[in-house]
Coordinates of C-alpha atoms in Angstrom, one line a residue:
X1 CA 9.3 -181.6 -80.9
X2 CA 9.0 -181.3 -84.6
X3 CA 6.5 -182.8 -86.6
X4 CA 7.5 -185.7 -88.7
X5 CA 7.9 -184.8 -92.5
X6 CA 6.7 -187.4 -94.9
X7 CA 9.2 -188.5 -97.2
X8 CA 9.1 -187.6 -100.5
X9 CA 8.5 -190.9 -102.6
X10 CA 7.2 -194.5 -102.2
X11 CA 8.9 -196.5 -99.2
X12 CA 9.8 -200.0 -100.7
X13 CA 10.8 -202.3 -98.0
X14 CA 10.8 -206.0 -98.1
X15 CA 9.3 -208.0 -95.2
X16 CA 10.5 -211.3 -94.0
X17 CA 8.2 -213.1 -90.8
X18 CA 10.3 -215.6 -89.6
X19 CA 8.6 -217.9 -87.0
X20 CA 11.3 -221.1 -86.9
X21 CA 15.0 -221.2 -87.8
X22 CA 16.6 -224.4 -88.1
X23 CA 20.5 -225.2 -88.4
X24 CA 21.5 -226.2 -91.9
X25 CA 22.4 -229.8 -93.0
X26 CA 26.1 -229.9 -94.6
X27 CA 24.8 -233.3 -96.5
X28 CA 23.6 -233.2 -100.2
X29 CA 22.6 -235.5 -102.6
X30 CA 24.5 -233.5 -105.2
X31 CA 28.0 -231.5 -104.8
X32 CA 31.2 -231.1 -105.9
X33 CA 34.6 -231.6 -103.8
X34 CA 34.7 -228.3 -101.3
X35 CA 37.6 -226.1 -101.7
X36 CA 38.8 -224.6 -98.4
X37 CA 40.7 -221.4 -97.5
X38 CA 42.6 -220.6 -94.1
X39 CA 39.7 -219.3 -93.3
X40 CA 36.4 -220.9 -95.1
X41 CA 35.2 -223.6 -96.9
X42 CA 33.1 -223.5 -100.0
X43 CA 31.5 -225.5 -102.0
X44 CA 28.4 -225.7 -104.9
X45 CA 25.4 -227.6 -103.7
X46 CA 22.3 -228.9 -105.8
X47 CA 19.0 -229.1 -104.5
X48 CA 17.8 -231.9 -106.8
X49 CA 20.2 -234.3 -108.1
X50 CA 19.4 -233.7 -111.9
X51 CA 17.8 -230.8 -114.1
X52 CA 15.8 -231.4 -117.0
X53 CA 15.9 -229.4 -120.2
X54 CA 14.2 -225.9 -120.0
X55 CA 13.9 -226.3 -116.0
X56 CA 15.2 -224.0 -113.7
X57 CA 16.8 -225.6 -110.5
X58 CA 18.4 -224.5 -107.5
X59 CA 22.2 -224.2 -106.6
X60 CA 23.7 -222.7 -103.6
X61 CA 27.1 -221.6 -102.8
X62 CA 27.6 -223.0 -99.5
X63 CA 30.1 -220.9 -97.2
X64 CA 31.4 -222.6 -93.8
X65 CA 33.3 -220.1 -91.9
X66 CA 36.2 -220.5 -89.4
X67 CA 34.8 -219.6 -85.5
X68 CA 35.2 -216.1 -84.8
X69 CA 35.2 -215.0 -88.6
X70 CA 32.3 -213.9 -90.5
X71 CA 31.4 -213.1 -94.8
X72 CA 29.1 -210.2 -95.5
X73 CA 25.6 -210.0 -96.6
X74 CA 24.7 -207.9 -99.8
X75 CA 24.7 -204.6 -97.8
X76 CA 27.7 -204.9 -95.6
X77 CA 26.8 -202.2 -93.4
X78 CA 29.7 -200.0 -92.2
X79 CA 32.4 -202.1 -93.8
X80 CA 33.1 -205.1 -95.7
X81 CA 32.4 -205.8 -99.2
X82 CA 29.2 -208.6 -100.2
X83 CA 30.2 -212.2 -101.9
X84 CA 30.3 -212.4 -105.6
X85 CA 29.7 -215.2 -108.0
X86 CA 31.2 -214.9 -111.5
X87 CA 29.6 -218.1 -112.9
X88 CA 30.9 -220.2 -116.1
X89 CA 28.2 -221.8 -117.3
X90 CA 27.9 -224.2 -120.8
X91 CA 26.5 -222.7 -123.5
X92 CA 22.5 -221.9 -123.0
X93 CA 22.7 -222.1 -119.2
X94 CA 21.6 -219.1 -117.3
X95 CA 22.0 -218.1 -113.7
X96 CA 19.8 -215.6 -111.6
X97 CA 20.7 -213.1 -109.0
X98 CA 21.5 -214.5 -105.6
X99 CA 18.9 -215.0 -103.3
X100 CA 20.3 -213.6 -99.7
X101 CA 19.0 -215.1 -96.3
X102 CA 18.8 -212.4 -93.7
X103 CA 22.2 -211.6 -91.8
X104 CA 22.7 -210.8 -88.3
X105 CA 24.5 -207.9 -86.9
X106 CA 28.2 -208.1 -86.0
X107 CA 29.7 -205.5 -83.9
X108 CA 33.4 -204.8 -84.7
X109 CA 33.6 -201.6 -82.6
X110 CA 32.9 -198.9 -83.7
X111 CA 31.7 -200.3 -86.7
X112 CA 28.6 -202.5 -86.9
X113 CA 28.4 -204.8 -89.8
X114 CA 25.7 -207.1 -91.6
X115 CA 26.9 -210.8 -92.1
X116 CA 27.1 -214.6 -91.8
X117 CA 28.8 -216.2 -89.0
X118 CA 28.9 -220.1 -89.1
X119 CA 27.9 -220.9 -92.5
X120 CA 25.4 -219.8 -94.6
X121 CA 23.9 -221.0 -98.0
X122 CA 23.6 -218.3 -101.0
X123 CA 20.8 -219.9 -103.4
X124 CA 21.1 -218.9 -107.1
X125 CA 18.4 -220.0 -109.7
X126 CA 20.0 -221.9 -112.6
X127 CA 18.1 -222.5 -115.7
X128 CA 18.8 -225.4 -118.3
X129 CA 18.6 -224.6 -122.1
X130 CA 15.9 -226.6 -123.9
X131 CA 18.2 -228.3 -126.2
X132 CA 20.2 -229.8 -123.2
X133 CA 20.8 -233.3 -123.8
X134 CA 19.2 -235.8 -121.4
X135 CA 21.8 -238.8 -120.0
X136 CA 25.1 -235.9 -120.5
X137 CA 26.5 -233.8 -117.5
X138 CA 26.9 -230.3 -117.5
X139 CA 29.8 -228.7 -115.7
X140 CA 28.7 -225.5 -114.0
X141 CA 31.5 -223.5 -113.0
X142 CA 32.0 -220.5 -110.4
X143 CA 34.7 -217.8 -109.6
X144 CA 33.6 -216.7 -105.7
X145 CA 35.2 -213.6 -104.3
X146 CA 34.2 -212.9 -100.3
X147 CA 35.9 -210.9 -97.7
X148 CA 36.2 -212.6 -94.5
X149 CA 37.0 -210.8 -91.1
X150 CA 37.7 -211.3 -87.6
X151 CA 39.8 -208.3 -86.3
X152 CA 41.3 -208.1 -89.8
X153 CA 39.5 -208.8 -92.8
X154 CA 41.1 -210.7 -95.8
X155 CA 40.0 -210.7 -99.7
X156 CA 39.8 -214.5 -100.8
X157 CA 38.7 -215.9 -104.0
X158 CA 38.1 -219.6 -105.3
X159 CA 37.1 -221.4 -108.3
X160 CA 34.2 -224.1 -107.7
X161 CA 32.9 -226.5 -110.3
X162 CA 29.5 -228.9 -110.0
X163 CA 28.7 -231.5 -112.4
X164 CA 24.7 -231.2 -113.1
X165 CA 23.2 -234.4 -114.5
X166 CA 20.9 -233.6 -117.4
X167 CA 17.4 -235.5 -116.6
X168 CA 14.5 -236.7 -119.3
X169 CA 11.9 -234.7 -117.0
X170 CA 12.2 -232.7 -113.7
X171 CA 12.7 -234.8 -110.6
X172 CA 11.4 -233.4 -107.0
X173 CA 13.8 -232.3 -104.1
X174 CA 14.7 -235.1 -101.7
X175 CA 16.9 -235.9 -98.9
X176 CA 18.6 -234.1 -96.4
X177 CA 19.3 -231.4 -99.2
X178 CA 16.0 -230.8 -99.7
X179 CA 15.4 -229.8 -96.0
X180 CA 18.9 -227.4 -95.9
X181 CA 17.2 -225.2 -99.1
X182 CA 14.0 -225.2 -97.2
X183 CA 15.3 -224.2 -93.9
X184 CA 17.6 -221.5 -96.1
X185 CA 14.5 -220.5 -98.1
X186 CA 12.8 -219.3 -94.4
X187 CA 15.3 -216.8 -93.9
X188 CA 15.2 -215.3 -97.6
X189 CA 12.7 -211.9 -97.4
X190 CA 9.5 -212.1 -99.0
X191 CA 7.6 -209.3 -100.8
X192 CA 5.9 -206.4 -98.6
X193 CA 2.8 -206.8 -100.6
X194 CA 0.2 -206.6 -98.0
X195 CA 1.8 -204.4 -95.6
X196 CA 1.0 -201.0 -94.9
X197 CA 4.3 -199.3 -94.5
X198 CA 4.7 -195.4 -93.8
X199 CA 8.2 -193.6 -93.5
X200 CA 8.5 -190.2 -92.0
X201 CA 11.2 -187.9 -90.5
X202 CA 11.8 -186.5 -87.1
X203 CA 14.6 -184.6 -85.9
X204 CA 17.5 -187.0 -86.2
X205 CA 15.6 -190.3 -86.7
X206 CA 13.8 -192.2 -89.6
X207 CA 10.6 -193.3 -88.6
X208 CA 8.8 -196.5 -89.5
X209 CA 5.4 -197.6 -89.0
X210 CA 4.4 -201.0 -90.3
X211 CA 1.2 -202.5 -90.2
X212 CA 1.3 -206.3 -90.9
X213 CA -1.3 -208.3 -92.9
X214 CA -4.3 -209.7 -91.0
X215 CA -3.6 -212.9 -89.4
X216 CA 0.2 -212.1 -88.5
X217 CA 0.6 -211.3 -84.8
X218 CA 3.9 -209.5 -83.9
X219 CA 3.4 -208.9 -80.5
X220 CA 6.6 -209.9 -78.5
X221 CA 8.7 -210.7 -81.6
X222 CA 12.4 -209.7 -81.6
X223 CA 12.0 -207.1 -84.6
X224 CA 15.3 -206.0 -86.9
X225 CA 15.6 -203.7 -89.8
X226 CA 18.5 -204.1 -92.1
X227 CA 19.1 -201.2 -94.5
X228 CA 20.0 -202.7 -98.1
X229 CA 21.4 -199.3 -99.4
X230 CA 23.3 -196.4 -97.9
X231 CA 24.1 -194.1 -96.2
X232 CA 20.8 -194.4 -94.6
X233 CA 21.0 -195.3 -90.9
X234 CA 23.4 -195.5 -88.1
X235 CA 24.1 -199.3 -88.0
X236 CA 25.7 -199.4 -84.7
X237 CA 22.8 -197.1 -83.0
X238 CA 19.9 -199.0 -81.0
X239 CA 16.7 -199.3 -82.7
X240 CA 14.1 -197.8 -80.8
X241 CA 10.6 -200.4 -81.3
X242 CA 7.5 -200.0 -80.2
X243 CA 4.2 -202.4 -81.0
X244 CA 0.5 -200.7 -80.3
X245 CA -2.5 -202.2 -81.7
X246 CA -0.6 -204.2 -83.6
X247 CA 1.3 -201.6 -85.7
X248 CA 5.1 -201.6 -85.5
X249 CA 7.0 -198.2 -84.9
X250 CA 10.7 -198.2 -85.2
X251 CA 12.9 -195.0 -84.9
X252 CA 16.2 -195.5 -86.7
X253 CA 19.2 -193.1 -86.4
X254 CA 20.0 -191.3 -89.3
X255 CA 23.5 -191.5 -90.8
X256 CA 25.5 -188.7 -90.3
X257 CA 26.8 -189.3 -94.0
X258 CA 23.2 -188.6 -95.1
X259 CA 22.6 -185.8 -96.9
X260 CA 19.2 -184.1 -97.3
X261 CA 15.8 -186.0 -96.7
X262 CA 15.7 -189.5 -98.4
X263 CA 13.4 -190.1 -101.2
X264 CA 13.4 -193.7 -100.5
X265 CA 14.3 -196.5 -98.0
X266 CA 14.9 -199.8 -98.8
X267 CA 15.6 -202.6 -96.1
X268 CA 14.7 -206.0 -94.8
X269 CA 12.5 -206.1 -91.7
X270 CA 12.8 -209.4 -89.4

């Protein structure tokens, strides 16, 4: 057996420790009329009933897929395309990046993809300009594109709108909408700060050694790794995982399309 070769530069990984995942509620305080395609129901949902001048608040793209169909994560795996949002916002408004909840592995033999079945909320921070006028309503628009697949894949596009009232001052989230956003946030990966993470190569494997911060017990957990870039690993290959003295060791099969030694690995550990 060859001696593991340390990767040439720093390993970057986002770690998400998920203890409990609850289902989403479809109810919301502030949402626009949904738009449906033959396979997906889409709507924009606001976490709060208003946004104050200069405030950043959260809006979600809520997708509900027809049974048996799925959309894709930001890195789709062996095939597919990530959902995109093209915002059309009033002057002065800005939208941040999508905050992606971690996906599930979906087998489409011989391919394995990363995506969402059932429903998903993709969270986006929206910031109002300081000069927004309280008592008015600003119209947020979004051109949304996704690839939805069962045995075949179909690209779909819709245009969504959401009227966002401008309030005098920030208000707290409340009601079922708040719970839905919090449940989604529990699946959005957190920073790996505080985790001791190393990566190496061994023959046709990429090996991760991960030591959680003190107080996080991973014994018996169902551990998964989702690569956020590729080609890197063989998505359909089984992952070999062991835990010893609190340290997680994962052996991932290299992608046949990966040439040379990777200088950097990036992914989500669940």
